[in-house]
Coordinates of C-alpha atoms in Angstrom, one line a residue:
X1 CA -18.7 -1.6 -29.1
X2 CA -15.1 -3.5 -30.2
X3 CA -14.8 -7.0 -29.1
X4 CA -15.0 -7.8 -25.2
X5 CA -11.6 -7.0 -23.7
X6 CA -9.6 -9.5 -22.1
X7 CA -7.0 -8.3 -19.7
X8 CA -4.6 -10.2 -17.5
X9 CA -3.7 -8.2 -14.2
X10 CA -0.6 -9.7 -12.2
X11 CA 1.7 -9.1 -9.0
X12 CA 0.5 -9.1 -5.5
X13 CA 2.2 -10.4 -2.5
X14 CA 1.3 -7.2 0.0
X15 CA -1.9 -5.1 0.5
X16 CA 0.1 -2.4 -0.9
X17 CA 0.2 -4.1 -4.5
X18 CA -3.3 -5.7 -4.2
X19 CA -5.8 -3.0 -3.3
X20 CA -4.5 -1.0 -6.2
X21 CA -5.0 -3.8 -8.4
X22 CA -8.2 -4.4 -7.5
X23 CA -9.0 -0.8 -7.6
X24 CA -7.7 -1.0 -11.7
X25 CA -9.8 -3.9 -12.2
X26 CA -12.9 -2.3 -11.0
X27 CA -12.1 0.7 -13.4
X28 CA -11.2 -1.2 -16.3
X29 CA -14.9 -3.1 -15.4
X30 CA -16.6 0.6 -14.8
X31 CA -15.5 1.5 -18.3
X32 CA -16.3 -1.6 -20.1
X33 CA -18.4 -3.9 -18.5
X34 CA -17.6 -6.4 -21.3
X35 CA -13.8 -6.6 -20.0
X36 CA -12.9 -10.2 -19.1
X37 CA -10.3 -9.8 -16.3
X38 CA -7.8 -12.6 -15.1
X39 CA -5.6 -12.1 -12.1
X40 CA -2.3 -14.1 -11.8
X41 CA -0.6 -14.1 -8.3
X42 CA 1.6 -16.0 -6.4
X43 CA 0.8 -19.4 -4.7
X44 CA 0.4 -18.8 -0.9
X45 CA 0.5 -15.3 -1.1
X46 CA -2.3 -12.8 0.1
X47 CA -4.0 -12.4 -3.4
X48 CA -5.2 -15.9 -3.9
X49 CA -7.7 -14.9 -0.8
X50 CA -8.2 -11.0 -1.4
X51 CA -8.6 -11.3 -5.1
X52 CA -11.7 -14.0 -5.1
X53 CA -13.1 -12.1 -2.3
X54 CA -13.3 -8.9 -4.8
X55 CA -15.0 -11.1 -7.2
X56 CA -12.1 -11.9 -9.8
X57 CA -10.7 -15.1 -11.1
X58 CA -7.1 -15.8 -10.1
X59 CA -4.5 -18.4 -11.2
X60 CA -1.4 -18.9 -9.2
X61 CA 2.3 -19.5 -9.9
X62 CA 4.7 -21.3 -8.0
X63 CA 6.8 -18.1 -7.7
X64 CA 9.5 -16.8 -4.9
X65 CA 12.2 -14.5 -4.5
X66 CA 15.6 -14.9 -4.0
X67 CA 17.2 -16.0 -0.5
X68 CA 20.1 -13.4 -0.3
X69 CA 21.3 -14.9 2.9
X70 CA 20.9 -18.5 2.1
X71 CA 22.3 -18.9 -1.6
X72 CA 21.9 -22.8 -1.9
X73 CA 18.3 -22.5 -1.5
X74 CA 18.0 -20.5 -4.6
X75 CA 18.5 -23.8 -6.8
X76 CA 14.7 -24.3 -5.7
X77 CA 13.8 -20.9 -6.4
X78 CA 15.4 -20.8 -10.1
X79 CA 13.1 -24.0 -10.7
X80 CA 10.1 -22.3 -9.5
X81 CA 11.0 -19.3 -11.6
X82 CA 11.0 -21.8 -14.6
X83 CA 7.9 -23.6 -13.7
X84 CA 6.4 -20.3 -13.1
X85 CA 7.3 -19.2 -16.6
X86 CA 6.0 -22.2 -18.0
X87 CA 2.6 -22.2 -16.4
X88 CA 2.4 -18.4 -17.2
X89 CA 3.0 -19.2 -21.0
X90 CA 0.0 -21.7 -20.8
X91 CA -2.3 -19.5 -19.0
X92 CA -1.5 -16.8 -21.6
X93 CA -2.4 -19.1 -24.4
X94 CA -5.8 -20.0 -23.0
X95 CA -6.9 -16.7 -22.0
X96 CA -5.4 -14.9 -24.9
X97 CA -5.2 -11.4 -23.1
X98 CA -5.4 -8.3 -25.1
X99 CA -3.3 -6.2 -22.5
X100 CA -1.0 -7.0 -19.3
X101 CA -0.6 -5.0 -16.6
X102 CA 2.1 -5.8 -13.8
X103 CA 1.7 -4.0 -10.0
X104 CA 5.3 -5.6 -8.6
X105 CA 5.6 -8.7 -6.7
X106 CA 6.9 -12.0 -7.6
X107 CA 4.1 -13.3 -10.6
X108 CA 4.2 -10.0 -12.4
X109 CA 7.9 -11.0 -13.7
X110 CA 7.3 -14.2 -15.4
X111 CA 3.7 -13.3 -16.5
X112 CA 4.5 -9.8 -18.1
X113 CA 7.7 -11.1 -19.9
X114 CA 5.8 -13.9 -21.4
X115 CA 3.1 -11.3 -22.6
X116 CA 5.9 -9.0 -23.8
X117 CA 7.6 -12.1 -25.7
X118 CA 4.3 -13.0 -27.6
X119 CA 3.7 -8.9 -28.6
X120 CA 1.0 -8.6 -25.8
X121 CA 1.1 -4.7 -24.7
X122 CA 2.2 -4.4 -21.3
X123 CA 2.0 -1.5 -18.7
X124 CA 3.6 -1.6 -15.2
X125 CA 2.3 0.1 -12.2
X126 CA 5.0 1.4 -9.7
X127 CA 3.8 2.5 -6.3
X128 CA 6.9 3.9 -4.6
X129 CA 9.3 6.6 -5.2
X130 CA 11.9 4.0 -5.5
X131 CA 11.3 1.2 -7.7
X132 CA 11.4 -2.6 -7.3
X133 CA 13.4 -4.8 -8.9
X134 CA 10.8 -6.7 -10.6
X135 CA 9.3 -3.7 -12.4
X136 CA 13.0 -2.2 -12.9
X137 CA 13.5 -5.5 -15.3
X138 CA 10.1 -5.5 -16.9
X139 CA 10.4 -1.7 -17.9
X140 CA 12.3 -2.4 -21.1
X141 CA 9.4 -4.6 -22.4
X142 CA 6.6 -2.3 -20.8
X143 CA 4.7 0.2 -23.0
X144 CA 3.8 2.5 -20.4
X145 CA 4.8 2.8 -16.8
X146 CA 2.4 4.5 -14.3
X147 CA 4.2 6.1 -11.3
X148 CA 3.0 8.3 -8.4
X149 CA 6.5 10.3 -7.8
X150 CA 8.4 12.6 -9.5
X151 CA 12.0 12.3 -10.6
X152 CA 11.3 8.4 -12.0
X153 CA 13.1 9.0 -15.0
X154 CA 16.0 7.9 -12.9
X155 CA 14.7 4.2 -13.0
X156 CA 12.3 4.2 -16.1
X157 CA 12.5 5.6 -19.7
X158 CA 11.2 9.0 -19.6
X159 CA 8.9 8.6 -22.7
X160 CA 7.1 5.7 -21.3
X161 CA 6.4 7.2 -18.1
X162 CA 2.7 8.4 -17.1
X163 CA 2.5 10.2 -13.8
X164 CA -0.8 8.8 -12.5
X165 CA -0.5 8.2 -8.6
X166 CA -1.6 5.1 -6.9
X167 CA -5.0 3.8 -6.8
X168 CA -6.5 3.6 -3.1
X169 CA -9.5 1.8 -1.6
X170 CA -12.4 4.1 -2.7
X171 CA -14.3 3.3 0.3
X172 CA -12.2 5.8 2.4
X173 CA -12.8 8.2 -0.1
X174 CA -16.9 7.7 0.5
X175 CA -16.8 7.8 4.1
X176 CA -19.7 10.2 4.9
X177 CA -19.3 10.9 8.9
X178 CA -18.4 13.8 10.4
X179 CA -15.3 13.7 12.5
X180 CA -17.9 14.0 15.5
X181 CA -19.8 10.8 14.7
X182 CA -16.6 8.9 13.7
X183 CA -15.2 9.6 17.2
X184 CA -18.2 8.7 19.0
X185 CA -18.2 5.4 16.9
X186 CA -15.1 4.7 18.6
X187 CA -16.3 5.1 22.1
X188 CA -14.6 8.4 22.5
X189 CA -14.8 12.5 23.2
X190 CA -15.3 14.5 20.1
X191 CA -13.9 17.4 22.1
X192 CA -10.2 15.7 22.6
X193 CA -7.7 15.5 20.0
X194 CA -7.3 12.2 18.5
X195 CA -4.3 10.1 17.5
X196 CA -4.4 6.9 15.3
X197 CA -1.6 4.4 15.4
X198 CA -1.5 1.9 12.5
X199 CA 1.3 -0.5 12.3
X200 CA 0.2 -2.8 9.7
X201 CA 0.2 -6.5 10.8
X202 CA 3.6 -8.1 11.5
X203 CA 5.3 -4.2 10.6
X204 CA 3.3 -2.9 14.1
X205 CA 5.9 -3.8 16.3
X206 CA 7.9 -0.5 16.5
X207 CA 5.0 1.5 16.9
X208 CA 3.5 -0.8 19.6
X209 CA 6.6 -0.6 21.7
X210 CA 6.5 3.3 21.2
X211 CA 3.2 3.4 22.9
X212 CA 3.7 0.9 25.4
X213 CA 7.4 3.0 26.5
X214 CA 5.0 6.3 26.9
X215 CA 2.2 4.8 29.1
X216 CA 2.5 7.8 31.5
X217 CA 2.3 10.3 28.6
X218 CA -0.8 8.8 26.9
X219 CA -2.3 9.4 30.7
X220 CA -1.1 12.6 31.0
X221 CA -1.2 14.5 27.4
X222 CA -4.9 15.2 27.4
X223 CA -5.3 13.5 24.1
X224 CA -6.9 10.3 23.2
X225 CA -5.7 7.4 20.8
X226 CA -7.1 5.0 18.6
X227 CA -4.6 1.9 18.5
X228 CA -4.3 -1.3 15.8
X229 CA -1.6 -3.1 17.3
X230 CA -2.1 -5.7 14.6
X231 CA -3.3 -9.2 15.3
X232 CA -0.1 -10.9 16.0
X233 CA 0.6 -8.8 18.9
X234 CA -2.7 -8.0 20.2
X235 CA -2.9 -10.3 22.9
X236 CA 0.6 -10.0 24.4
X237 CA -0.4 -5.9 24.2
X238 CA -3.3 -6.7 26.3
X239 CA -1.6 -8.4 29.0
X240 CA 1.0 -5.6 29.5
X241 CA -1.8 -3.2 29.4
X242 CA -3.0 -4.9 32.7
X243 CA 0.0 -3.8 34.6
X244 CA -0.7 -0.4 34.0
X245 CA -3.5 1.9 35.6
X246 CA -6.8 2.1 33.7
X247 CA -6.3 4.3 30.3
X248 CA -9.9 5.3 29.2
X249 CA -8.5 7.6 26.5
X250 CA -6.7 4.6 24.9
X251 CA -8.8 2.6 22.3
X252 CA -7.1 -0.5 21.8
X253 CA -7.9 -2.9 18.7
X254 CA -6.2 -5.6 16.8
X255 CA -8.0 -4.5 13.4
X256 CA -10.0 -1.7 12.4
X257 CA -12.4 -2.7 9.7
X258 CA -13.9 0.6 8.8
X259 CA -10.3 2.9 8.2
X260 CA -12.8 5.5 6.7
X261 CA -14.3 6.2 10.1
X262 CA -10.7 5.6 11.7
X263 CA -9.2 8.7 9.6
X264 CA -12.0 11.0 9.6
X265 CA -11.4 10.5 13.8
X266 CA -7.9 11.4 13.9
X267 CA -6.5 14.4 13.8
X268 CA -3.0 13.3 13.2
X269 CA -1.9 9.6 12.2
X270 CA 1.1 7.6 13.0
X271 CA 1.8 5.2 10.4
X272 CA 4.4 3.2 8.3
X273 CA 5.4 4.6 4.9
X274 CA 3.8 2.2 2.5
X275 CA 3.3 3.6 -0.9
X276 CA -0.8 2.8 -0.8
X277 CA -0.9 4.4 2.9
X278 CA 0.8 7.3 1.7
X279 CA -1.6 7.9 -1.2
X280 CA -4.5 7.6 1.1
X281 CA -3.1 10.4 3.4
X282 CA -2.4 12.6 0.4
X283 CA -6.1 12.2 -0.9
X284 CA -7.9 13.0 2.4
X285 CA -5.2 15.9 3.6
X286 CA -4.5 13.6 6.8
X287 CA -1.4 15.2 8.9
X288 CA 0.8 12.2 9.7
X289 CA 4.1 11.2 11.0
X290 CA 5.7 8.3 9.3
X291 CA 7.8 5.5 10.6
X292 CA 9.3 3.7 7.7
X293 CA 9.8 0.0 8.1
X294 CA 13.4 -0.8 7.5
X295 CA 12.7 -4.4 6.3
X296 CA 11.7 -3.6 2.8
X297 CA 13.9 -4.1 -0.2
X298 CA 16.1 -0.9 -1.1
X299 CA 14.7 0.8 2.2
X300 CA 11.6 2.1 -0.2
X301 CA 9.5 3.2 2.7
X302 CA 12.2 6.0 3.6
X303 CA 12.4 7.0 0.1
X304 CA 8.7 7.3 0.0
X305 CA 8.6 9.3 3.4
X306 CA 11.1 11.8 2.6
X307 CA 9.2 12.9 -1.0
X308 CA 6.4 14.4 1.5
X309 CA 9.0 15.7 4.4
X310 CA 11.1 17.3 1.6
X311 CA 7.9 19.2 1.0
X312 CA 7.1 19.7 4.5
X313 CA 3.7 17.3 4.3
X314 CA 4.6 15.1 6.9
X315 CA 7.0 14.3 9.9
X316 CA 9.4 11.2 10.2
X317 CA 11.0 9.6 12.7
X318 CA 13.5 6.8 12.2
X319 CA 12.5 3.2 13.2
X320 CA 15.6 2.9 15.6
X321 CA 14.6 6.4 17.3
X322 CA 10.8 5.7 17.5
X323 CA 11.1 4.1 21.2
X324 CA 12.4 7.2 22.4
X325 CA 10.9 10.0 20.1
X326 CA 7.7 9.0 18.3
X327 CA 4.9 9.5 21.1
X328 CA 6.5 12.6 22.8
X329 CA 6.4 14.3 19.0
X330 CA 2.7 13.4 18.1
X331 CA 1.4 14.8 21.5
X332 CA 3.3 17.8 20.8
X333 CA 2.1 18.0 17.1
X334 CA -1.3 17.1 17.5
X335 CA -1.4 20.0 20.2
X336 CA 0.0 22.6 17.5
X337 CA -3.2 23.5 15.4
X338 CA -1.0 25.6 12.8
X339 CA 1.2 22.5 12.4
X340 CA -1.9 20.5 11.6
X341 CA -3.0 22.9 9.2
X342 CA 0.6 23.3 7.3
X343 CA 0.9 19.6 7.2
X344 CA -2.8 19.4 6.2
X345 CA -2.5 21.7 3.3
X346 CA 0.8 20.7 2.1
X347 CA 0.1 17.2 1.6
X348 CA -3.0 17.6 0.0
X349 CA -1.2 19.4 -2.9
X350 CA 0.5 16.1 -3.4
X351 CA -3.0 14.4 -4.1
X352 CA -3.4 12.9 -7.5
X353 CA -7.1 12.0 -7.7
X354 CA -8.7 9.4 -10.1
X355 CA -5.8 7.3 -10.2
X356 CA -7.3 3.9 -11.2
X357 CA -9.9 5.8 -13.9
X358 CA -6.4 7.0 -15.5
X359 CA -4.5 3.9 -15.6
X360 CA -7.5 2.1 -16.5
X361 CA -7.9 4.6 -19.7
X362 CA -4.3 3.8 -20.6
X363 CA -4.8 0.1 -20.3
X364 CA -8.1 0.1 -22.6
X365 CA -5.9 2.1 -25.1
X366 CA -3.1 -0.4 -25.3
X367 CA -6.0 -3.3 -25.6
X368 CA -7.7 -1.4 -28.4
X369 CA -4.6 -0.6 -30.4
X370 CA -5.1 3.2 -29.7
X371 CA -2.0 3.9 -28.0

């Protein structure tokens, strides 16, 4: 066997970047148990907790993004970028990586720039159908660019692109529950259609308000609902529900720890259009109504959603129209078995399985000079 691999994986900021990064690390370790993997993230962001919880070491950079509303604040940002590049250089000198992986997010910029400058082969993974700023800047220096959507040649050199899909949380694919068992786990009736509502954490407001605006429809629909409100909104929603008659068909929770069971229970999901979530829906063939968040760079969630909608693989409601249209559309859709069947078949066709394994193979080839 070759000498032990040393791989840096950099990026984060959101679960959509962190979950794929950890999946890639796990796949590398499964293929090469001797591999040493070091994560480089942004201080104060969620990767600084999530990565150690997954069993990996992480170093933090004092990096931040540009403030487009208050330009004066960017003097401090420029200093943080310079300081992050200096720290990244020291980390690289100490760890001596054989390859570097960037998954998007602030930290991947200085880390991969310094790696490329030292001749260390770099791979970037772009989760979205519209490339992020950091990855677009890094593309010239990367040897391989792993993508999840067709048509990414408009952002990246075609000869570097590898169509891999996005790695997803393995536990979702390994859920062994039947639909009936999963529904009973939530205290609901297996004989009734079930809609799952997940809005993320802070991104849940629009979906939450859409439910609160249609509680009478919820009560009369004959459908049951599993509603993840997000921890930030849960207390307020609990209070507002007290003003309404009892709603036994509405299972309300701040956070669902077993998303595999939740997806298994659902006949239809309502969700934001983050790249990782969409990849999960494709792999499990789950009918979904997407409500893209308007508060993301380059409106990339709308572009993610339309990649599915254009193939009749998902439904779509604009954020601004959700309060009026979302619940009526969901109730009508879940009652239409033929529509659910079509959505299931079409979204399943867009699945790219084994993404983490494919990306891990590319990383190992780069690190061992086999590209």
